[in-house]
mmCIF file of N, CA and C in Angstrom:
data_model
loop_
_atom_site.group_PDB
_atom_site.id
_atom_site.type_symbol
_atom_site.label_atom_id
_atom_site.label_comp_id
_atom_site.label_asym_id
_atom_site.label_seq_id
_atom_site.Cartn_x
_atom_site.Cartn_y
_atom_site.Cartn_z
ATOM 1 N N ALA A 56 -10.659 -63.422 -66.752
ATOM 2 C CA ALA A 56 -9.720 -62.781 -67.651
ATOM 3 C C ALA A 56 -9.935 -61.269 -67.612
ATOM 4 N N LEU A 57 -8.838 -60.537 -67.601
ATOM 5 C CA LEU A 57 -8.914 -59.077 -67.588
ATOM 6 C C LEU A 57 -9.014 -58.494 -68.988
ATOM 7 N N ALA A 58 -8.334 -59.126 -69.937
ATOM 8 C CA ALA A 58 -8.332 -58.614 -71.308
ATOM 9 C C ALA A 58 -7.753 -59.661 -72.243
ATOM 10 N N THR A 59 -8.079 -59.504 -73.522
ATOM 11 C CA THR A 59 -7.429 -60.293 -74.556
ATOM 12 C C THR A 59 -6.462 -59.364 -75.291
ATOM 13 N N THR A 60 -5.565 -59.926 -76.084
ATOM 14 C CA THR A 60 -4.485 -59.116 -76.634
ATOM 15 C C THR A 60 -4.602 -58.786 -78.112
ATOM 16 N N GLY A 61 -5.678 -59.217 -78.759
ATOM 17 C CA GLY A 61 -5.865 -58.917 -80.173
ATOM 18 C C GLY A 61 -6.505 -57.554 -80.381
ATOM 19 N N LYS A 62 -6.598 -57.149 -81.638
ATOM 20 C CA LYS A 62 -7.250 -55.877 -81.968
ATOM 21 C C LYS A 62 -8.750 -55.953 -81.741
ATOM 22 N N GLN A 63 -9.313 -57.153 -81.956
ATOM 23 C CA GLN A 63 -10.742 -57.348 -81.751
ATOM 24 C C GLN A 63 -10.964 -58.392 -80.655
ATOM 25 N N ARG A 64 -12.138 -58.360 -80.075
ATOM 26 C CA ARG A 64 -12.470 -59.338 -79.049
ATOM 27 C C ARG A 64 -12.400 -60.760 -79.611
ATOM 28 N N SER A 65 -12.078 -61.675 -78.727
ATOM 29 C CA SER A 65 -11.993 -63.080 -79.097
ATOM 30 C C SER A 65 -13.381 -63.676 -79.249
ATOM 31 N N ALA A 66 -13.556 -64.503 -80.267
ATOM 32 C CA ALA A 66 -14.836 -65.179 -80.476
ATOM 33 C C ALA A 66 -15.145 -66.147 -79.338
ATOM 34 N N VAL A 67 -14.111 -66.667 -78.677
ATOM 35 C CA VAL A 67 -14.348 -67.609 -77.577
ATOM 36 C C VAL A 67 -14.492 -66.906 -76.231
ATOM 37 N N LEU A 68 -14.154 -65.628 -76.163
ATOM 38 C CA LEU A 68 -14.307 -64.825 -74.941
ATOM 39 C C LEU A 68 -14.935 -63.473 -75.295
ATOM 40 N N PRO A 69 -16.127 -63.474 -75.864
ATOM 41 C CA PRO A 69 -16.701 -62.224 -76.377
ATOM 42 C C PRO A 69 -17.000 -61.167 -75.321
ATOM 43 N N LYS A 70 -17.123 -61.557 -74.062
ATOM 44 C CA LYS A 70 -17.417 -60.580 -73.004
ATOM 45 C C LYS A 70 -16.149 -59.964 -72.408
ATOM 46 N N VAL A 71 -15.010 -60.503 -72.781
ATOM 47 C CA VAL A 71 -13.740 -59.992 -72.254
ATOM 48 C C VAL A 71 -13.225 -58.896 -73.187
ATOM 49 N N PRO A 72 -12.953 -57.708 -72.649
ATOM 50 C CA PRO A 72 -12.470 -56.615 -73.506
ATOM 51 C C PRO A 72 -11.065 -56.878 -74.022
ATOM 52 N N THR A 73 -10.717 -56.176 -75.092
ATOM 53 C CA THR A 73 -9.330 -56.215 -75.554
ATOM 54 C C THR A 73 -8.502 -55.355 -74.591
ATOM 55 N N ALA A 74 -7.195 -55.494 -74.655
ATOM 56 C CA ALA A 74 -6.324 -54.659 -73.822
ATOM 57 C C ALA A 74 -6.539 -53.185 -74.156
ATOM 58 N N ILE A 75 -6.766 -52.895 -75.421
ATOM 59 C CA ILE A 75 -7.012 -51.508 -75.837
ATOM 60 C C ILE A 75 -8.287 -50.992 -75.175
ATOM 61 N N GLU A 76 -9.357 -51.802 -75.220
ATOM 62 C CA GLU A 76 -10.612 -51.414 -74.585
ATOM 63 C C GLU A 76 -10.453 -51.266 -73.072
ATOM 64 N N ALA A 77 -9.533 -52.040 -72.505
ATOM 65 C CA ALA A 77 -9.305 -51.999 -71.058
ATOM 66 C C ALA A 77 -8.404 -50.835 -70.652
ATOM 67 N N GLY A 78 -7.944 -50.045 -71.613
ATOM 68 C CA GLY A 78 -7.197 -48.844 -71.279
ATOM 69 C C GLY A 78 -5.725 -48.848 -71.620
ATOM 70 N N VAL A 79 -5.230 -49.890 -72.293
ATOM 71 C CA VAL A 79 -3.818 -49.925 -72.674
ATOM 72 C C VAL A 79 -3.735 -49.543 -74.158
ATOM 73 N N ALA A 80 -3.597 -48.263 -74.406
ATOM 74 C CA ALA A 80 -3.624 -47.733 -75.772
ATOM 75 C C ALA A 80 -2.565 -48.389 -76.661
ATOM 76 N N GLY A 81 -2.987 -48.801 -77.849
ATOM 77 C CA GLY A 81 -2.064 -49.334 -78.837
ATOM 78 C C GLY A 81 -1.567 -50.742 -78.588
ATOM 79 N N TYR A 82 -2.076 -51.403 -77.546
ATOM 80 C CA TYR A 82 -1.553 -52.732 -77.208
ATOM 81 C C TYR A 82 -2.172 -53.801 -78.089
ATOM 82 N N GLU A 83 -1.313 -54.546 -78.742
ATOM 83 C CA GLU A 83 -1.738 -55.714 -79.505
ATOM 84 C C GLU A 83 -0.586 -56.696 -79.539
ATOM 85 N N ALA A 84 -0.835 -57.908 -79.126
ATOM 86 C CA ALA A 84 0.175 -58.958 -79.167
ATOM 87 C C ALA A 84 -0.541 -60.269 -79.464
ATOM 88 N N THR A 85 -0.363 -60.761 -80.665
ATOM 89 C CA THR A 85 -1.001 -62.013 -81.047
ATOM 90 C C THR A 85 0.040 -62.946 -81.647
ATOM 91 N N ILE A 86 -0.274 -64.232 -81.625
ATOM 92 C CA ILE A 86 0.611 -65.184 -82.285
ATOM 93 C C ILE A 86 0.107 -65.415 -83.699
ATOM 94 N N TRP A 87 0.986 -65.837 -84.552
ATOM 95 C CA TRP A 87 0.611 -66.187 -85.909
ATOM 96 C C TRP A 87 1.527 -67.305 -86.378
ATOM 97 N N LEU A 88 1.066 -68.005 -87.375
ATOM 98 C CA LEU A 88 1.853 -69.077 -87.976
ATOM 99 C C LEU A 88 2.051 -68.757 -89.441
ATOM 100 N N GLY A 89 3.224 -69.001 -89.932
ATOM 101 C CA GLY A 89 3.507 -68.767 -91.340
ATOM 102 C C GLY A 89 4.490 -69.806 -91.838
ATOM 103 N N LEU A 90 4.511 -70.006 -93.107
ATOM 104 C CA LEU A 90 5.411 -70.968 -93.727
ATOM 105 C C LEU A 90 6.461 -70.206 -94.517
ATOM 106 N N MET A 91 7.722 -70.555 -94.303
ATOM 107 C CA MET A 91 8.813 -69.894 -95.006
ATOM 108 C C MET A 91 9.673 -70.948 -95.689
ATOM 109 N N ALA A 92 10.354 -70.536 -96.724
ATOM 110 C CA ALA A 92 11.244 -71.421 -97.472
ATOM 111 C C ALA A 92 12.627 -70.783 -97.536
ATOM 112 N N PRO A 93 13.640 -71.586 -97.811
ATOM 113 C CA PRO A 93 14.993 -71.034 -97.906
ATOM 114 C C PRO A 93 15.104 -69.987 -99.015
ATOM 115 N N ALA A 94 15.981 -69.025 -98.809
ATOM 116 C CA ALA A 94 16.260 -68.030 -99.852
ATOM 117 C C ALA A 94 16.658 -68.754 -101.129
ATOM 118 N N GLY A 95 16.198 -68.226 -102.238
ATOM 119 C CA GLY A 95 16.545 -68.835 -103.520
ATOM 120 C C GLY A 95 15.581 -69.915 -103.988
ATOM 121 N N THR A 96 14.574 -70.230 -103.170
ATOM 122 C CA THR A 96 13.581 -71.208 -103.614
ATOM 123 C C THR A 96 12.872 -70.630 -104.848
ATOM 124 N N PRO A 97 12.751 -71.415 -105.893
ATOM 125 C CA PRO A 97 12.126 -70.884 -107.121
ATOM 126 C C PRO A 97 10.705 -70.379 -106.871
ATOM 127 N N LYS A 98 10.362 -69.244 -107.514
ATOM 128 C CA LYS A 98 9.052 -68.639 -107.328
ATOM 129 C C LYS A 98 7.901 -69.598 -107.625
ATOM 130 N N PRO A 99 7.985 -70.429 -108.659
ATOM 131 C CA PRO A 99 6.874 -71.370 -108.883
ATOM 132 C C PRO A 99 6.642 -72.323 -107.690
ATOM 133 N N VAL A 100 7.704 -72.699 -107.021
ATOM 134 C CA VAL A 100 7.578 -73.561 -105.842
ATOM 135 C C VAL A 100 6.919 -72.784 -104.707
ATOM 136 N N ILE A 101 7.365 -71.547 -104.490
ATOM 137 C CA ILE A 101 6.775 -70.684 -103.464
ATOM 138 C C ILE A 101 5.292 -70.476 -103.748
ATOM 139 N N ASP A 102 4.964 -70.183 -104.991
ATOM 140 C CA ASP A 102 3.564 -69.945 -105.362
ATOM 141 C C ASP A 102 2.705 -71.189 -105.141
ATOM 142 N N LYS A 103 3.252 -72.362 -105.446
ATOM 143 C CA LYS A 103 2.511 -73.611 -105.249
ATOM 144 C C LYS A 103 2.274 -73.862 -103.757
ATOM 145 N N LEU A 104 3.291 -73.657 -102.934
ATOM 146 C CA LEU A 104 3.144 -73.809 -101.484
ATOM 147 C C LEU A 104 2.125 -72.814 -100.935
ATOM 148 N N ASN A 105 2.205 -71.564 -101.393
ATOM 149 C CA ASN A 105 1.288 -70.529 -100.934
ATOM 150 C C ASN A 105 -0.154 -70.878 -101.292
ATOM 151 N N ALA A 106 -0.365 -71.356 -102.499
ATOM 152 C CA ALA A 106 -1.720 -71.731 -102.925
ATOM 153 C C ALA A 106 -2.246 -72.882 -102.077
ATOM 154 N N ALA A 107 -1.402 -73.856 -101.773
ATOM 155 C CA ALA A 107 -1.832 -75.002 -100.970
ATOM 156 C C ALA A 107 -2.182 -74.580 -99.547
ATOM 157 N N VAL A 108 -1.363 -73.731 -98.942
ATOM 158 C CA VAL A 108 -1.629 -73.260 -97.583
ATOM 159 C C VAL A 108 -2.901 -72.415 -97.558
ATOM 160 N N ASN A 109 -3.054 -71.508 -98.506
ATOM 161 C CA ASN A 109 -4.258 -70.676 -98.562
ATOM 162 C C ASN A 109 -5.512 -71.512 -98.747
ATOM 163 N N ALA A 110 -5.434 -72.549 -99.562
ATOM 164 C CA ALA A 110 -6.591 -73.438 -99.739
ATOM 165 C C ALA A 110 -6.904 -74.168 -98.438
ATOM 166 N N MET A 111 -5.881 -74.597 -97.726
ATOM 167 C CA MET A 111 -6.071 -75.329 -96.477
ATOM 168 C C MET A 111 -6.742 -74.463 -95.413
ATOM 169 N N VAL A 112 -6.287 -73.226 -95.248
ATOM 170 C CA VAL A 112 -6.857 -72.391 -94.180
ATOM 171 C C VAL A 112 -8.264 -71.902 -94.488
ATOM 172 N N LYS A 113 -8.720 -72.120 -95.702
ATOM 173 C CA LYS A 113 -10.093 -71.751 -96.071
ATOM 174 C C LYS A 113 -11.051 -72.934 -95.993
ATOM 175 N N ARG A 114 -10.524 -74.134 -95.764
ATOM 176 C CA ARG A 114 -11.395 -75.315 -95.674
ATOM 177 C C ARG A 114 -12.344 -75.151 -94.489
ATOM 178 N N PRO A 115 -13.616 -75.458 -94.682
ATOM 179 C CA PRO A 115 -14.591 -75.298 -93.593
ATOM 180 C C PRO A 115 -14.217 -76.041 -92.311
ATOM 181 N N ASP A 116 -13.652 -77.243 -92.432
ATOM 182 C CA ASP A 116 -13.288 -77.987 -91.226
ATOM 183 C C ASP A 116 -12.146 -77.310 -90.472
ATOM 184 N N ILE A 117 -11.217 -76.726 -91.192
ATOM 185 C CA ILE A 117 -10.105 -76.008 -90.558
ATOM 186 C C ILE A 117 -10.609 -74.725 -89.927
ATOM 187 N N VAL A 118 -11.425 -73.965 -90.661
ATOM 188 C CA VAL A 118 -11.990 -72.718 -90.126
ATOM 189 C C VAL A 118 -12.764 -73.019 -88.841
ATOM 190 N N LYS A 119 -13.582 -74.060 -88.844
ATOM 191 C CA LYS A 119 -14.375 -74.431 -87.670
ATOM 192 C C LYS A 119 -13.466 -74.793 -86.496
ATOM 193 N N LEU A 120 -12.489 -75.639 -86.740
ATOM 194 C CA LEU A 120 -11.576 -76.075 -85.680
ATOM 195 C C LEU A 120 -10.815 -74.896 -85.083
ATOM 196 N N TRP A 121 -10.267 -74.058 -85.935
ATOM 197 C CA TRP A 121 -9.494 -72.920 -85.445
ATOM 198 C C TRP A 121 -10.383 -71.908 -84.732
ATOM 199 N N THR A 122 -11.579 -71.671 -85.261
ATOM 200 C CA THR A 122 -12.506 -70.729 -84.635
ATOM 201 C C THR A 122 -12.883 -71.195 -83.238
ATOM 202 N N GLU A 123 -13.102 -72.484 -83.076
ATOM 203 C CA GLU A 123 -13.425 -73.039 -81.756
ATOM 204 C C GLU A 123 -12.291 -72.815 -80.756
ATOM 205 N N GLN A 124 -11.077 -72.676 -81.258
ATOM 206 C CA GLN A 124 -9.905 -72.459 -80.406
ATOM 207 C C GLN A 124 -9.568 -70.979 -80.258
ATOM 208 N N GLY A 125 -10.356 -70.123 -80.904
ATOM 209 C CA GLY A 125 -10.097 -68.699 -80.836
ATOM 210 C C GLY A 125 -9.083 -68.205 -81.839
ATOM 211 N N ALA A 126 -8.692 -69.057 -82.764
ATOM 212 C CA ALA A 126 -7.726 -68.671 -83.796
ATOM 213 C C ALA A 126 -8.459 -68.082 -84.992
ATOM 214 N N VAL A 127 -7.775 -67.208 -85.708
ATOM 215 C CA VAL A 127 -8.356 -66.572 -86.884
ATOM 216 C C VAL A 127 -7.516 -66.962 -88.097
ATOM 217 N N PRO A 128 -8.011 -67.859 -88.936
ATOM 218 C CA PRO A 128 -7.237 -68.236 -90.129
ATOM 219 C C PRO A 128 -7.055 -67.035 -91.055
ATOM 220 N N MET A 129 -5.834 -66.853 -91.515
ATOM 221 C CA MET A 129 -5.530 -65.750 -92.431
ATOM 222 C C MET A 129 -4.916 -66.345 -93.695
ATOM 223 N N SER A 130 -5.238 -65.779 -94.828
ATOM 224 C CA SER A 130 -4.569 -66.175 -96.064
ATOM 225 C C SER A 130 -4.030 -64.913 -96.719
ATOM 226 N N MET A 131 -2.839 -65.038 -97.280
ATOM 227 C CA MET A 131 -2.175 -63.887 -97.880
ATOM 228 C C MET A 131 -1.429 -64.316 -99.125
ATOM 229 N N THR A 132 -1.179 -63.348 -99.991
ATOM 230 C CA THR A 132 -0.247 -63.584 -101.089
ATOM 231 C C THR A 132 1.154 -63.582 -100.483
ATOM 232 N N THR A 133 2.125 -64.019 -101.253
ATOM 233 C CA THR A 133 3.495 -64.002 -100.739
ATOM 234 C C THR A 133 3.944 -62.569 -100.456
ATOM 235 N N GLU A 134 3.504 -61.637 -101.272
ATOM 236 C CA GLU A 134 3.872 -60.236 -101.065
ATOM 237 C C GLU A 134 3.227 -59.679 -99.795
ATOM 238 N N GLU A 135 1.963 -60.021 -99.569
ATOM 239 C CA GLU A 135 1.275 -59.577 -98.350
ATOM 240 C C GLU A 135 1.937 -60.160 -97.107
ATOM 241 N N PHE A 136 2.342 -61.433 -97.188
ATOM 242 C CA PHE A 136 2.994 -62.061 -96.039
ATOM 243 C C PHE A 136 4.336 -61.402 -95.754
ATOM 244 N N GLU A 137 5.086 -61.084 -96.799
ATOM 245 C CA GLU A 137 6.373 -60.409 -96.598
ATOM 246 C C GLU A 137 6.165 -59.057 -95.911
ATOM 247 N N LYS A 138 5.173 -58.309 -96.348
ATOM 248 C CA LYS A 138 4.863 -57.010 -95.732
ATOM 249 C C LYS A 138 4.427 -57.200 -94.274
ATOM 250 N N PHE A 139 3.576 -58.192 -94.031
ATOM 251 C CA PHE A 139 3.113 -58.495 -92.673
ATOM 252 C C PHE A 139 4.302 -58.858 -91.778
ATOM 253 N N LEU A 140 5.167 -59.734 -92.268
ATOM 254 C CA LEU A 140 6.325 -60.177 -91.498
ATOM 255 C C LEU A 140 7.264 -59.016 -91.179
ATOM 256 N N ARG A 141 7.555 -58.191 -92.166
ATOM 257 C CA ARG A 141 8.441 -57.033 -91.936
ATOM 258 C C ARG A 141 7.826 -56.060 -90.929
ATOM 259 N N GLY A 142 6.522 -55.862 -91.019
ATOM 260 C CA GLY A 142 5.839 -54.994 -90.059
ATOM 261 C C GLY A 142 5.907 -55.544 -88.648
ATOM 262 N N ASP A 143 5.758 -56.853 -88.506
ATOM 263 C CA ASP A 143 5.829 -57.473 -87.178
ATOM 264 C C ASP A 143 7.249 -57.375 -86.611
ATOM 265 N N ILE A 144 8.232 -57.578 -87.458
ATOM 266 C CA ILE A 144 9.633 -57.457 -87.016
ATOM 267 C C ILE A 144 9.901 -56.028 -86.540
ATOM 268 N N GLU A 145 9.450 -55.046 -87.296
ATOM 269 C CA GLU A 145 9.648 -53.644 -86.909
ATOM 270 C C GLU A 145 8.942 -53.332 -85.594
ATOM 271 N N LYS A 146 7.722 -53.808 -85.453
ATOM 272 C CA LYS A 146 6.946 -53.568 -84.234
ATOM 273 C C LYS A 146 7.692 -54.074 -83.002
ATOM 274 N N TRP A 147 8.149 -55.326 -83.058
ATOM 275 C CA TRP A 147 8.795 -55.907 -81.885
ATOM 276 C C TRP A 147 10.216 -55.374 -81.699
ATOM 277 N N ALA A 148 10.882 -54.969 -82.775
ATOM 278 C CA ALA A 148 12.195 -54.334 -82.635
ATOM 279 C C ALA A 148 12.053 -53.021 -81.879
ATOM 280 N N ASP A 149 10.986 -52.266 -82.171
ATOM 281 C CA ASP A 149 10.726 -51.013 -81.459
ATOM 282 C C ASP A 149 10.465 -51.266 -79.975
ATOM 283 N N VAL A 150 9.723 -52.319 -79.681
ATOM 284 C CA VAL A 150 9.451 -52.674 -78.274
ATOM 285 C C VAL A 150 10.755 -52.996 -77.558
ATOM 286 N N VAL A 151 11.598 -53.778 -78.186
ATOM 287 C CA VAL A 151 12.881 -54.158 -77.575
ATOM 288 C C VAL A 151 13.731 -52.903 -77.332
ATOM 289 N N LYS A 152 13.781 -51.997 -78.307
ATOM 290 C CA LYS A 152 14.573 -50.771 -78.158
ATOM 291 C C LYS A 152 14.071 -49.912 -77.004
ATOM 292 N N LYS A 153 12.751 -49.844 -76.825
ATOM 293 C CA LYS A 153 12.177 -49.017 -75.762
ATOM 294 C C LYS A 153 12.485 -49.572 -74.384
ATOM 295 N N PHE A 154 12.601 -50.880 -74.273
ATOM 296 C CA PHE A 154 12.777 -51.493 -72.953
ATOM 297 C C PHE A 154 14.159 -52.069 -72.718
ATOM 298 N N ASP A 155 15.054 -51.945 -73.675
ATOM 299 C CA ASP A 155 16.398 -52.455 -73.523
ATOM 300 C C ASP A 155 17.178 -51.542 -72.585
ATOM 301 N N LYS A 156 17.636 -52.089 -71.483
ATOM 302 C CA LYS A 156 18.360 -51.290 -70.471
ATOM 303 C C LYS A 156 19.864 -51.534 -70.511
ATOM 304 N N SER A 157 20.357 -52.266 -71.530
ATOM 305 C CA SER A 157 21.796 -52.565 -71.551
ATOM 306 C C SER A 157 22.617 -51.434 -72.119
#
């Protein structure tokens, strides 16, 4: 492997540099999973789902399984997830604009 694409080195490939360390300034491309609900879903329902997901990703068996696969479990409030999602959309929209040749 030449590089990994996260901000930090992978726990499963600790000797492999990140793309940034390998000389590609500002490069970060990672996958993430999130749970979304239809617009208008009542806040108590959203909060209950968020609490259940956050509890699940903190379970030791889940953390162990995901860590073995190189995944990093993240837990966020609904507000933090919205900010994260909007930031990711903006990031990739900028990439598309820079490389769009149409």
